[in-house]
Amino acid sequence: MNTAILELREKLDAALAAAQSVAELDGLKVEYLGKKGSVTALLKNMGKLSDEEKKSFGREVNELKDYAAEKIAEKAAALAAAELARELDAVETFDISLPPVLDRGSFHPVTLVQRRCEAVFRSMGFQVEDYSEIVTDYECFESLNIPPFHPARDMQDTYYLDNGQLLKTQTSAAQNAIYKKYKDALINEGKPIKAVFPGRCFRNEATDACHENTFFQMEGVMVGKDISIANLIYSMKTMLSEVFENYGLKVRLRPGFFPFVEPGFELDISCQICGGEGCPSCKHSGWLELCPCGMIHPNVLREGGIDPDVYTGFAFGLGLTRLAMMKYGVKDIRDLNSGSLVAMSQFTEDK
Ligand code: FA5
């Protein structure tokens, strides 16, 4: 074989052995077999050869062309097969005879605790009411004995819409509508008003382990003749004992000021995370402020169309998100809004 042809063939063999990709092979095809490729370039030397030599040189060049085309195609097929094998290895194998795993998801811990509270209150004869998240200033403040510029508004800064409405800061915003809805049955039929209304609340405030700008409360009211603080304490203790399935649960009442109750209280429960010893979730006090409450202020009853000289009532505003923290041992309230499915799907009791 002609030395130049032999050298070129050896060079091609080495390049083919080193090639790792189809792109490299395409490059080799151009380099060897293209119009300006090395095999075609060999033919330029033909002029210097005798007729006899031309014949055998031409044949050897053609053989080299066929050899190059064949070897490049072979290598391309080998690379494609290796690539397919790699892809197949990467695909997870599965056994089609295994039973299917149906992940049905789970309720959010706040939903679980809300449902539980609703069930307890329903069992005590309360209606469960729904209310909007966008409310008027009248609903959220004025009807609750908080006139414009009242200092109590400072503690509940919120998000205002251009039309003057606002994202409700407290579920108390539904109180006035509830009184108006049920007052006729109270006055004409003597049916006490007993309702709870859970809802999402919004406040423009910095977040920490026990504060969020978006959280849930559950409001409750009972209005009738001779409703007293004893009714309030009984209802709260029953609900909390049922939720925590702890009938020796410790609660304490402290005086608390809210313009829409008189007298007003803060109902705290012993911290269920640290057992009352003090931790960041309870601000190291051993108690968690959970449920402000009190006897409904006469002005609020009157604004709802109910005569405070005839009827009395209690109201409470339970912190549902904090209740979920206590119930499920969630140490940081922000975890509840984190959207982490892994964290939230641990609470599957009511799937
Ligand atoms: C109120 O919102 C009153 N409307 C409650 C009320 C109703 C009093 C009826 C009297 C009669 P307060 O701002 O304290 O009160 O909030 C009530 C509960 O909501 C708190 O005890 C707490 O558990 C929860 N809460 C308040 N702010 C936040 C917050 N930023 N993050 C999480 N929970 C909160």
mmCIF file of C-alpha atoms and ligand atoms in Angstrom:
data_model
loop_
_atom_site.group_PDB
_atom_site.id
_atom_site.type_symbol
_atom_site.label_atom_id
_atom_site.label_comp_id
_atom_site.label_asym_id
_atom_site.label_seq_id
_atom_site.Cartn_x
_atom_site.Cartn_y
_atom_site.Cartn_z
ATOM 1 C CA MET A 1 0.000 0.000 0.000
ATOM 2 C CA ASN A 2 1.153 3.522 -0.801
ATOM 3 C CA THR A 3 2.908 5.059 2.219
ATOM 4 C CA ALA A 4 0.822 8.284 2.211
ATOM 5 C CA ILE A 5 -2.401 6.248 2.076
ATOM 6 C CA LEU A 6 -1.209 3.956 4.850
ATOM 7 C CA GLU A 7 -0.269 6.933 7.088
ATOM 8 C CA LEU A 8 -3.642 8.579 6.494
ATOM 9 C CA ARG A 9 -5.493 5.350 7.344
ATOM 10 C CA GLU A 10 -3.520 4.979 10.608
ATOM 11 C CA LYS A 11 -4.273 8.600 11.483
ATOM 12 C CA LEU A 12 -7.986 7.957 10.841
ATOM 13 C CA ASP A 13 -7.944 4.806 13.032
ATOM 14 C CA ALA A 14 -6.418 6.777 15.933
ATOM 15 C CA ALA A 15 -8.944 9.621 15.528
ATOM 16 C CA LEU A 16 -11.834 7.138 15.434
ATOM 17 C CA ALA A 17 -10.598 5.383 18.580
ATOM 18 C CA ALA A 18 -10.430 8.739 20.419
ATOM 19 C CA ALA A 19 -13.827 10.087 19.232
ATOM 20 C CA GLN A 20 -16.422 10.335 22.039
ATOM 21 C CA SER A 21 -19.352 11.976 20.316
ATOM 22 C CA VAL A 22 -21.393 12.038 17.127
ATOM 23 C CA ALA A 23 -20.326 15.670 16.655
ATOM 24 C CA GLU A 24 -16.661 14.621 16.616
ATOM 25 C CA LEU A 25 -17.492 11.954 14.022
ATOM 26 C CA ASP A 26 -19.203 14.535 11.824
ATOM 27 C CA GLY A 27 -15.972 16.553 12.026
ATOM 28 C CA LEU A 28 -13.926 13.501 10.962
ATOM 29 C CA LYS A 29 -16.247 12.906 8.006
ATOM 30 C CA VAL A 30 -15.596 16.423 6.715
ATOM 31 C CA GLU A 31 -11.868 16.206 7.508
ATOM 32 C CA TYR A 32 -11.357 12.932 5.594
ATOM 33 C CA LEU A 33 -14.146 12.603 3.047
ATOM 34 C CA GLY A 34 -15.187 16.211 2.359
ATOM 35 C CA LYS A 35 -14.454 17.944 -0.964
ATOM 36 C CA LYS A 36 -11.404 19.553 0.583
ATOM 37 C CA GLY A 37 -10.698 16.555 2.831
ATOM 38 C CA SER A 38 -7.406 14.642 3.209
ATOM 39 C CA VAL A 39 -8.494 11.635 1.109
ATOM 40 C CA THR A 40 -9.466 13.873 -1.835
ATOM 41 C CA ALA A 41 -6.165 15.758 -1.373
ATOM 42 C CA LEU A 42 -4.249 12.487 -2.023
ATOM 43 C CA LEU A 43 -5.502 12.550 -5.625
ATOM 44 C CA LYS A 44 -3.526 15.728 -6.257
ATOM 45 C CA ASN A 45 -0.343 13.602 -6.255
ATOM 46 C CA MET A 46 -1.635 11.403 -9.093
ATOM 47 C CA GLY A 47 -0.125 13.592 -11.819
ATOM 48 C CA LYS A 48 3.417 12.579 -10.912
ATOM 49 C CA LEU A 49 2.682 8.843 -11.236
ATOM 50 C CA SER A 50 3.022 6.487 -14.206
ATOM 51 C CA ASP A 51 -0.154 5.099 -15.797
ATOM 52 C CA GLU A 52 0.380 1.742 -14.105
ATOM 53 C CA GLU A 53 0.956 3.409 -10.681
ATOM 54 C CA LYS A 54 -2.072 5.671 -11.216
ATOM 55 C CA LYS A 55 -4.321 2.605 -11.526
ATOM 56 C CA SER A 56 -3.264 0.986 -8.237
ATOM 57 C CA PHE A 57 -3.056 4.368 -6.413
ATOM 58 C CA GLY A 58 -6.578 5.257 -7.549
ATOM 59 C CA ARG A 59 -7.882 1.893 -6.400
ATOM 60 C CA GLU A 60 -6.196 2.248 -2.992
ATOM 61 C CA VAL A 61 -7.609 5.781 -2.542
ATOM 62 C CA ASN A 62 -11.109 4.484 -3.308
ATOM 63 C CA GLU A 63 -10.613 1.627 -0.851
ATOM 64 C CA LEU A 64 -9.523 4.139 1.789
ATOM 65 C CA LYS A 65 -12.666 6.215 1.063
ATOM 66 C CA ASP A 66 -14.907 3.168 1.547
ATOM 67 C CA TYR A 67 -12.953 2.144 4.654
ATOM 68 C CA ALA A 68 -13.273 5.637 6.195
ATOM 69 C CA ALA A 69 -17.037 5.830 5.475
ATOM 70 C CA GLU A 70 -17.641 2.374 6.912
ATOM 71 C CA LYS A 71 -15.549 2.911 10.066
ATOM 72 C CA ILE A 72 -17.110 6.303 10.776
ATOM 73 C CA ALA A 73 -20.644 4.810 10.449
ATOM 74 C CA GLU A 74 -19.682 1.877 12.702
ATOM 75 C CA LYS A 75 -18.362 4.176 15.394
ATOM 76 C CA ALA A 76 -21.499 6.391 15.153
ATOM 77 C CA ALA A 77 -23.703 3.332 15.731
ATOM 78 C CA ALA A 78 -21.592 2.262 18.719
ATOM 79 C CA LEU A 79 -21.794 5.732 20.285
ATOM 80 C CA ALA A 80 -25.588 5.877 19.781
ATOM 81 C CA ALA A 81 -25.998 2.449 21.412
ATOM 82 C CA ALA A 82 -23.859 3.498 24.400
ATOM 83 C CA GLU A 83 -25.909 6.694 24.770
ATOM 84 C CA LEU A 84 -29.196 4.721 24.737
ATOM 85 C CA ALA A 85 -27.827 2.311 27.356
ATOM 86 C CA ARG A 86 -26.869 5.283 29.577
ATOM 87 C CA GLU A 87 -30.360 6.789 29.245
ATOM 88 C CA LEU A 88 -32.028 3.477 30.045
ATOM 89 C CA ASP A 89 -29.827 3.049 33.108
ATOM 90 C CA ALA A 90 -30.900 6.477 34.321
ATOM 91 C CA VAL A 91 -34.638 5.693 34.043
ATOM 92 C CA GLU A 92 -36.045 4.495 37.378
ATOM 93 C CA THR A 93 -37.138 0.910 37.133
ATOM 94 C CA PHE A 94 -40.493 0.076 38.665
ATOM 95 C CA ASP A 95 -42.366 -3.065 39.381
ATOM 96 C CA ILE A 96 -45.770 -2.851 37.707
ATOM 97 C CA SER A 97 -47.106 -5.583 39.959
ATOM 98 C CA LEU A 98 -46.715 -3.394 43.102
ATOM 99 C CA PRO A 99 -49.933 -1.862 44.509
ATOM 100 C CA PRO A 100 -50.243 1.897 43.691
ATOM 101 C CA VAL A 101 -49.183 4.458 46.312
ATOM 102 C CA LEU A 102 -52.028 6.972 46.445
ATOM 103 C CA ASP A 103 -50.846 10.119 48.227
ATOM 104 C CA ARG A 104 -54.109 11.792 49.147
ATOM 105 C CA GLY A 105 -52.474 14.817 50.765
ATOM 106 C CA SER A 106 -53.441 16.187 54.153
ATOM 107 C CA PHE A 107 -55.213 19.155 55.662
ATOM 108 C CA HIS A 108 -53.195 22.104 56.928
ATOM 109 C CA PRO A 109 -52.796 22.007 60.736
ATOM 110 C CA VAL A 110 -54.811 25.229 61.055
ATOM 111 C CA THR A 111 -57.664 23.606 59.082
ATOM 112 C CA LEU A 112 -57.485 20.534 61.324
ATOM 113 C CA VAL A 113 -57.700 22.600 64.488
ATOM 114 C CA GLN A 114 -60.435 24.821 63.009
ATOM 115 C CA ARG A 115 -62.566 21.779 62.151
ATOM 116 C CA ARG A 116 -62.090 20.416 65.620
ATOM 117 C CA CYS A 117 -63.147 23.687 67.255
ATOM 118 C CA GLU A 118 -66.156 23.931 64.943
ATOM 119 C CA ALA A 119 -67.224 20.405 65.906
ATOM 120 C CA VAL A 120 -66.979 21.213 69.628
ATOM 121 C CA PHE A 121 -68.948 24.441 69.253
ATOM 122 C CA ARG A 122 -71.566 22.777 67.038
ATOM 123 C CA SER A 123 -72.034 20.181 69.769
ATOM 124 C CA MET A 124 -72.814 23.077 72.158
ATOM 125 C CA GLY A 125 -75.435 24.464 69.752
ATOM 126 C CA PHE A 126 -73.368 27.174 68.006
ATOM 127 C CA GLN A 127 -73.838 28.082 64.318
ATOM 128 C CA VAL A 128 -70.656 28.177 62.199
ATOM 129 C CA GLU A 129 -70.599 31.297 60.023
ATOM 130 C CA ASP A 130 -68.350 32.418 57.184
ATOM 131 C CA TYR A 131 -67.366 36.048 56.558
ATOM 132 C CA SER A 132 -65.418 38.014 53.966
ATOM 133 C CA GLU A 133 -61.736 38.935 54.295
ATOM 134 C CA ILE A 134 -62.241 42.413 52.842
ATOM 135 C CA VAL A 135 -64.427 44.522 55.102
ATOM 136 C CA THR A 136 -65.373 48.135 55.729
ATOM 137 C CA ASP A 137 -63.995 50.426 58.408
ATOM 138 C CA TYR A 138 -67.447 50.341 60.002
ATOM 139 C CA GLU A 139 -67.404 46.528 60.301
ATOM 140 C CA CYS A 140 -63.825 46.243 61.551
ATOM 141 C CA PHE A 141 -63.735 49.249 63.869
ATOM 142 C CA GLU A 142 -66.646 51.676 64.159
ATOM 143 C CA SER A 143 -69.378 49.121 64.895
ATOM 144 C CA LEU A 144 -67.045 47.721 67.559
ATOM 145 C CA ASN A 145 -66.931 50.934 69.556
ATOM 146 C CA ILE A 146 -63.634 52.022 67.938
ATOM 147 C CA PRO A 147 -64.331 55.424 66.361
ATOM 148 C CA PRO A 148 -61.894 57.068 63.904
ATOM 149 C CA PHE A 149 -58.649 58.161 65.612
ATOM 150 C CA HIS A 150 -59.241 55.830 68.589
ATOM 151 C CA PRO A 151 -55.811 54.725 69.915
ATOM 152 C CA ALA A 152 -56.914 51.028 69.817
ATOM 153 C CA ARG A 153 -56.539 51.237 66.024
ATOM 154 C CA ASP A 154 -52.767 51.661 66.408
ATOM 155 C CA MET A 155 -52.398 48.023 67.462
ATOM 156 C CA GLN A 156 -54.157 46.830 64.321
ATOM 157 C CA ASP A 157 -52.577 48.570 61.355
ATOM 158 C CA THR A 158 -53.566 46.763 58.181
ATOM 159 C CA TYR A 159 -53.674 46.849 54.411
ATOM 160 C CA TYR A 160 -56.135 49.368 52.970
ATOM 161 C CA LEU A 161 -57.674 49.240 49.521
ATOM 162 C CA ASP A 162 -58.008 52.348 47.335
ATOM 163 C CA ASN A 163 -61.794 52.320 47.920
ATOM 164 C CA GLY A 164 -61.355 52.644 51.707
ATOM 165 C CA GLN A 165 -62.053 48.982 52.474
ATOM 166 C CA LEU A 166 -59.448 46.983 54.345
ATOM 167 C CA LEU A 167 -58.189 43.453 54.958
ATOM 168 C CA LYS A 168 -59.801 42.528 58.244
ATOM 169 C CA THR A 169 -57.529 42.627 61.270
ATOM 170 C CA GLN A 170 -59.825 40.618 63.498
ATOM 171 C CA THR A 171 -62.739 38.238 63.110
ATOM 172 C CA SER A 172 -64.653 40.629 65.397
ATOM 173 C CA ALA A 173 -65.344 42.472 62.117
ATOM 174 C CA ALA A 174 -68.253 40.054 61.548
ATOM 175 C CA GLN A 175 -69.906 40.679 64.928
ATOM 176 C CA ASN A 176 -72.224 43.458 63.765
ATOM 177 C CA ALA A 177 -73.494 41.452 60.783
ATOM 178 C CA ILE A 178 -74.094 38.393 62.985
ATOM 179 C CA TYR A 179 -76.142 40.407 65.502
ATOM 180 C CA LYS A 180 -78.222 41.895 62.686
ATOM 181 C CA LYS A 181 -78.737 38.471 61.105
ATOM 182 C CA TYR A 182 -79.990 36.751 64.280
ATOM 183 C CA LYS A 183 -81.513 39.614 66.336
ATOM 184 C CA ASP A 184 -85.077 39.005 65.139
ATOM 185 C CA ALA A 185 -84.991 35.354 66.231
ATOM 186 C CA LEU A 186 -83.550 36.521 69.583
ATOM 187 C CA ILE A 187 -86.128 39.236 70.163
ATOM 188 C CA ASN A 188 -89.221 37.572 68.686
ATOM 189 C CA GLU A 189 -88.571 33.890 69.419
ATOM 190 C CA GLY A 190 -86.273 34.120 72.451
ATOM 191 C CA LYS A 191 -83.538 32.148 70.650
ATOM 192 C CA PRO A 192 -80.112 33.067 72.045
ATOM 193 C CA ILE A 193 -77.513 34.028 69.429
ATOM 194 C CA LYS A 194 -74.756 31.397 69.467
ATOM 195 C CA ALA A 195 -72.276 31.622 66.609
ATOM 196 C CA VAL A 196 -68.608 31.070 65.827
ATOM 197 C CA PHE A 197 -66.950 32.557 62.763
ATOM 198 C CA PRO A 198 -63.423 31.526 61.814
ATOM 199 C CA GLY A 199 -61.409 33.596 59.353
ATOM 200 C CA ARG A 200 -58.092 34.828 58.044
ATOM 201 C CA CYS A 201 -56.826 38.079 59.535
ATOM 202 C CA PHE A 202 -54.150 40.473 58.332
ATOM 203 C CA ARG A 203 -51.979 42.899 60.234
ATOM 204 C CA ASN A 204 -49.127 45.076 59.175
ATOM 205 C CA GLU A 205 -46.687 43.855 61.787
ATOM 206 C CA ALA A 206 -43.208 42.382 62.047
ATOM 207 C CA THR A 207 -43.098 38.597 62.210
ATOM 208 C CA ASP A 208 -41.405 36.490 64.866
ATOM 209 C CA ALA A 209 -41.844 32.996 66.341
ATOM 210 C CA CYS A 210 -45.407 33.783 67.490
ATOM 211 C CA HIS A 211 -46.518 36.629 65.172
ATOM 212 C CA GLU A 212 -47.384 36.547 61.479
ATOM 213 C CA ASN A 213 -48.865 39.236 59.222
ATOM 214 C CA THR A 214 -51.482 36.693 58.077
ATOM 215 C CA PHE A 215 -53.060 34.384 60.624
ATOM 216 C CA PHE A 216 -56.368 32.804 61.598
ATOM 217 C CA GLN A 217 -58.749 33.601 64.398
ATOM 218 C CA MET A 218 -62.085 32.158 65.418
ATOM 219 C CA GLU A 219 -64.590 34.574 66.876
ATOM 220 C CA GLY A 220 -67.445 33.385 69.000
ATOM 221 C CA VAL A 221 -70.450 35.167 70.480
ATOM 222 C CA MET A 222 -73.320 34.190 72.708
ATOM 223 C CA VAL A 223 -76.110 36.708 73.351
ATOM 224 C CA GLY A 224 -79.300 36.157 75.324
ATOM 225 C CA LYS A 225 -80.953 36.875 78.616
ATOM 226 C CA ASP A 226 -78.718 36.434 81.680
ATOM 227 C CA ILE A 227 -75.603 35.373 79.778
ATOM 228 C CA SER A 228 -72.687 35.822 82.194
ATOM 229 C CA ILE A 229 -68.934 35.370 82.557
ATOM 230 C CA ALA A 230 -69.657 31.861 83.886
ATOM 231 C CA ASN A 231 -71.050 30.908 80.463
ATOM 232 C CA LEU A 232 -67.928 32.346 78.857
ATOM 233 C CA ILE A 233 -65.478 30.427 81.054
ATOM 234 C CA TYR A 234 -67.421 27.180 80.675
ATOM 235 C CA SER A 235 -67.494 27.429 76.867
ATOM 236 C CA MET A 236 -63.788 28.256 76.593
ATOM 237 C CA LYS A 237 -62.662 25.523 78.981
ATOM 238 C CA THR A 238 -64.839 22.920 77.255
ATOM 239 C CA MET A 239 -63.511 23.832 73.827
ATOM 240 C CA LEU A 240 -59.833 23.925 74.861
ATOM 241 C CA SER A 241 -60.046 20.670 76.850
ATOM 242 C CA GLU A 242 -61.608 18.926 73.846
ATOM 243 C CA VAL A 243 -59.066 20.340 71.382
ATOM 244 C CA PHE A 244 -56.098 19.329 73.506
ATOM 245 C CA GLU A 245 -57.761 16.162 74.801
ATOM 246 C CA ASN A 246 -56.415 17.322 78.149
ATOM 247 C CA TYR A 247 -59.098 17.754 80.771
ATOM 248 C CA GLY A 248 -56.654 19.126 83.330
ATOM 249 C CA LEU A 249 -55.424 21.873 80.991
ATOM 250 C CA LYS A 250 -54.425 25.042 82.841
ATOM 251 C CA VAL A 251 -55.969 28.354 81.767
ATOM 252 C CA ARG A 252 -55.752 31.777 83.355
ATOM 253 C CA LEU A 253 -57.790 34.964 82.950
ATOM 254 C CA ARG A 254 -56.127 38.363 83.140
ATOM 255 C CA PRO A 255 -57.819 41.720 82.735
ATOM 256 C CA GLY A 256 -57.554 42.888 79.125
ATOM 257 C CA PHE A 257 -58.763 45.981 77.333
ATOM 258 C CA PHE A 258 -60.741 45.858 74.113
ATOM 259 C CA PRO A 259 -63.158 48.696 73.339
ATOM 260 C CA PHE A 260 -65.876 46.219 72.350
ATOM 261 C CA VAL A 261 -66.049 44.297 75.665
ATOM 262 C CA GLU A 262 -66.608 45.350 79.245
ATOM 263 C CA PRO A 263 -65.184 43.762 81.314
ATOM 264 C CA GLY A 264 -62.496 42.336 79.018
ATOM 265 C CA PHE A 265 -60.058 39.490 79.644
ATOM 266 C CA GLU A 266 -57.041 37.755 78.205
ATOM 267 C CA LEU A 267 -57.389 33.992 78.417
ATOM 268 C CA ASP A 268 -53.979 32.284 78.400
ATOM 269 C CA ILE A 269 -53.181 28.580 78.350
ATOM 270 C CA SER A 270 -50.072 26.966 79.768
ATOM 271 C CA CYS A 271 -47.546 26.571 76.942
ATOM 272 C CA GLN A 272 -47.989 23.088 75.491
ATOM 273 C CA ILE A 273 -44.566 23.205 73.852
ATOM 274 C CA CYS A 274 -42.373 23.729 76.939
ATOM 275 C CA GLY A 275 -44.898 22.522 79.525
ATOM 276 C CA GLY A 276 -44.913 25.968 81.151
ATOM 277 C CA GLU A 277 -41.175 26.290 81.734
ATOM 278 C CA GLY A 278 -40.626 29.072 79.195
ATOM 279 C CA CYS A 279 -39.445 28.951 75.559
ATOM 280 C CA PRO A 280 -39.270 31.280 72.517
ATOM 281 C CA SER A 281 -42.783 30.203 71.434
ATOM 282 C CA CYS A 282 -44.295 31.612 74.649
ATOM 283 C CA LYS A 283 -41.804 34.468 74.961
ATOM 284 C CA HIS A 284 -40.291 32.590 77.945
ATOM 285 C CA SER A 285 -43.371 33.227 80.112
ATOM 286 C CA GLY A 286 -44.726 29.679 80.245
ATOM 287 C CA TRP A 287 -48.126 31.007 79.074
ATOM 288 C CA LEU A 288 -49.481 31.684 75.640
ATOM 289 C CA GLU A 289 -51.996 34.427 75.039
ATOM 290 C CA LEU A 290 -54.614 32.555 73.097
ATOM 291 C CA CYS A 291 -58.036 33.967 73.506
ATOM 292 C CA PRO A 292 -59.024 37.485 74.460
ATOM 293 C CA CYS A 293 -62.639 37.666 75.497
ATOM 294 C CA GLY A 294 -65.181 39.543 77.570
ATOM 295 C CA MET A 295 -68.752 40.655 77.997
ATOM 296 C CA ILE A 296 -70.008 42.462 74.899
ATOM 297 C CA HIS A 297 -70.011 46.238 75.350
ATOM 298 C CA PRO A 298 -73.541 47.797 75.456
ATOM 299 C CA ASN A 299 -72.619 50.135 72.561
ATOM 300 C CA VAL A 300 -71.758 47.136 70.375
ATOM 301 C CA LEU A 301 -75.030 45.351 71.153
ATOM 302 C CA ARG A 302 -76.980 48.549 70.489
ATOM 303 C CA GLU A 303 -75.183 49.049 67.147
ATOM 304 C CA GLY A 304 -76.287 45.517 66.226
ATOM 305 C CA GLY A 305 -79.936 46.321 66.977
ATOM 306 C CA ILE A 306 -80.021 44.565 70.385
ATOM 307 C CA ASP A 307 -81.151 46.305 73.564
ATOM 308 C CA PRO A 308 -78.305 46.009 76.148
ATOM 309 C CA ASP A 309 -80.761 46.628 78.991
ATOM 310 C CA VAL A 310 -82.549 43.388 78.102
ATOM 311 C CA TYR A 311 -79.796 41.199 76.699
ATOM 312 C CA THR A 312 -76.176 40.460 77.604
ATOM 313 C CA GLY A 313 -73.555 38.373 75.892
ATOM 314 C CA PHE A 314 -69.945 37.295 75.705
ATOM 315 C CA ALA A 315 -67.500 37.362 72.813
ATOM 316 C CA PHE A 316 -64.093 35.782 72.311
ATOM 317 C CA GLY A 317 -61.423 35.971 69.610
ATOM 318 C CA LEU A 318 -59.469 32.734 69.621
ATOM 319 C CA GLY A 319 -56.023 32.743 67.928
ATOM 320 C CA LEU A 320 -56.501 29.662 65.727
ATOM 321 C CA THR A 321 -52.983 29.711 64.280
ATOM 322 C CA ARG A 322 -51.483 29.808 67.752
ATOM 323 C CA LEU A 323 -53.827 27.049 68.832
ATOM 324 C CA ALA A 324 -52.495 24.909 65.947
ATOM 325 C CA MET A 325 -48.931 25.659 67.121
ATOM 326 C CA MET A 326 -49.752 24.493 70.605
ATOM 327 C CA LYS A 327 -51.712 21.460 69.495
ATOM 328 C CA TYR A 328 -49.084 20.165 67.064
ATOM 329 C CA GLY A 329 -45.921 21.448 68.768
ATOM 330 C CA VAL A 330 -44.979 23.809 65.920
ATOM 331 C CA LYS A 331 -42.308 26.025 67.483
ATOM 332 C CA ASP A 332 -42.289 28.828 64.914
ATOM 333 C CA ILE A 333 -45.547 30.237 63.540
ATOM 334 C CA ARG A 334 -43.799 31.096 60.252
ATOM 335 C CA ASP A 335 -43.449 27.379 59.477
ATOM 336 C CA LEU A 336 -47.227 27.226 59.120
ATOM 337 C CA ASN A 337 -47.136 29.667 56.194
ATOM 338 C CA SER A 338 -43.971 28.204 54.681
ATOM 339 C CA GLY A 339 -45.786 26.125 52.068
ATOM 340 C CA SER A 340 -43.543 23.164 52.909
ATOM 341 C CA LEU A 341 -45.535 20.044 52.039
ATOM 342 C CA VAL A 342 -43.041 17.851 53.859
ATOM 343 C CA ALA A 343 -43.566 19.778 57.098
ATOM 344 C CA MET A 344 -47.340 20.166 56.756
ATOM 345 C CA SER A 345 -48.130 16.589 55.717
ATOM 346 C CA GLN A 346 -47.062 15.289 59.139
ATOM 347 C CA PHE A 347 -50.470 16.174 60.548
ATOM 348 C CA THR A 348 -52.615 13.575 58.896
ATOM 349 C CA GLU A 349 -55.075 12.607 61.607
ATOM 350 C CA ASP A 350 -58.174 13.741 59.681
ATOM 351 C CA LYS A 351 -57.095 12.809 56.128
HETATM 352 C C1 FA5 B 1 -58.387 40.660 68.919
HETATM 353 O O1 FA5 B 1 -58.127 40.513 67.725
HETATM 354 C C2 FA5 B 1 -59.791 40.829 69.394
HETATM 355 N N1 FA5 B 1 -60.673 40.988 68.262
HETATM 356 C C3 FA5 B 1 -60.180 39.595 70.190
HETATM 357 C C4 FA5 B 1 -61.461 39.716 70.972
HETATM 358 C C5 FA5 B 1 -62.637 39.254 70.431
HETATM 359 C C6 FA5 B 1 -61.441 40.295 72.229
HETATM 360 C C7 FA5 B 1 -63.802 39.354 71.157
HETATM 361 C C8 FA5 B 1 -62.595 40.397 72.966
HETATM 362 C C9 FA5 B 1 -63.769 39.920 72.412
HETATM 363 P P1 FA5 B 1 -55.927 40.331 69.696
HETATM 364 O O2 FA5 B 1 -55.350 41.404 68.863
HETATM 365 O O3 FA5 B 1 -55.295 40.154 71.013
HETATM 366 O O4 FA5 B 1 -57.487 40.586 69.895
HETATM 367 O O5 FA5 B 1 -55.859 38.970 68.883
HETATM 368 C C10 FA5 B 1 -56.538 37.813 69.317
HETATM 369 C C11 FA5 B 1 -55.670 36.574 69.194
HETATM 370 O O6 FA5 B 1 -55.252 36.446 67.839
HETATM 371 C C12 FA5 B 1 -54.360 36.647 69.987
HETATM 372 O O7 FA5 B 1 -54.546 36.198 71.310
HETATM 373 C C13 FA5 B 1 -53.473 35.722 69.218
HETATM 374 O O8 FA5 B 1 -53.699 34.396 69.606
HETATM 375 C C14 FA5 B 1 -53.943 35.934 67.804
HETATM 376 N N2 FA5 B 1 -53.072 36.899 67.122
HETATM 377 C C15 FA5 B 1 -53.091 38.243 67.175
HETATM 378 N N3 FA5 B 1 -52.128 38.782 66.418
HETATM 379 C C16 FA5 B 1 -51.475 37.759 65.858
HETATM 380 C C17 FA5 B 1 -50.374 37.632 64.948
HETATM 381 N N4 FA5 B 1 -49.776 38.704 64.443
HETATM 382 N N5 FA5 B 1 -49.964 36.407 64.585
HETATM 383 C C18 FA5 B 1 -50.601 35.321 65.068
HETATM 384 N N6 FA5 B 1 -51.641 35.336 65.912
HETATM 385 C C19 FA5 B 1 -52.077 36.539 66.308
#
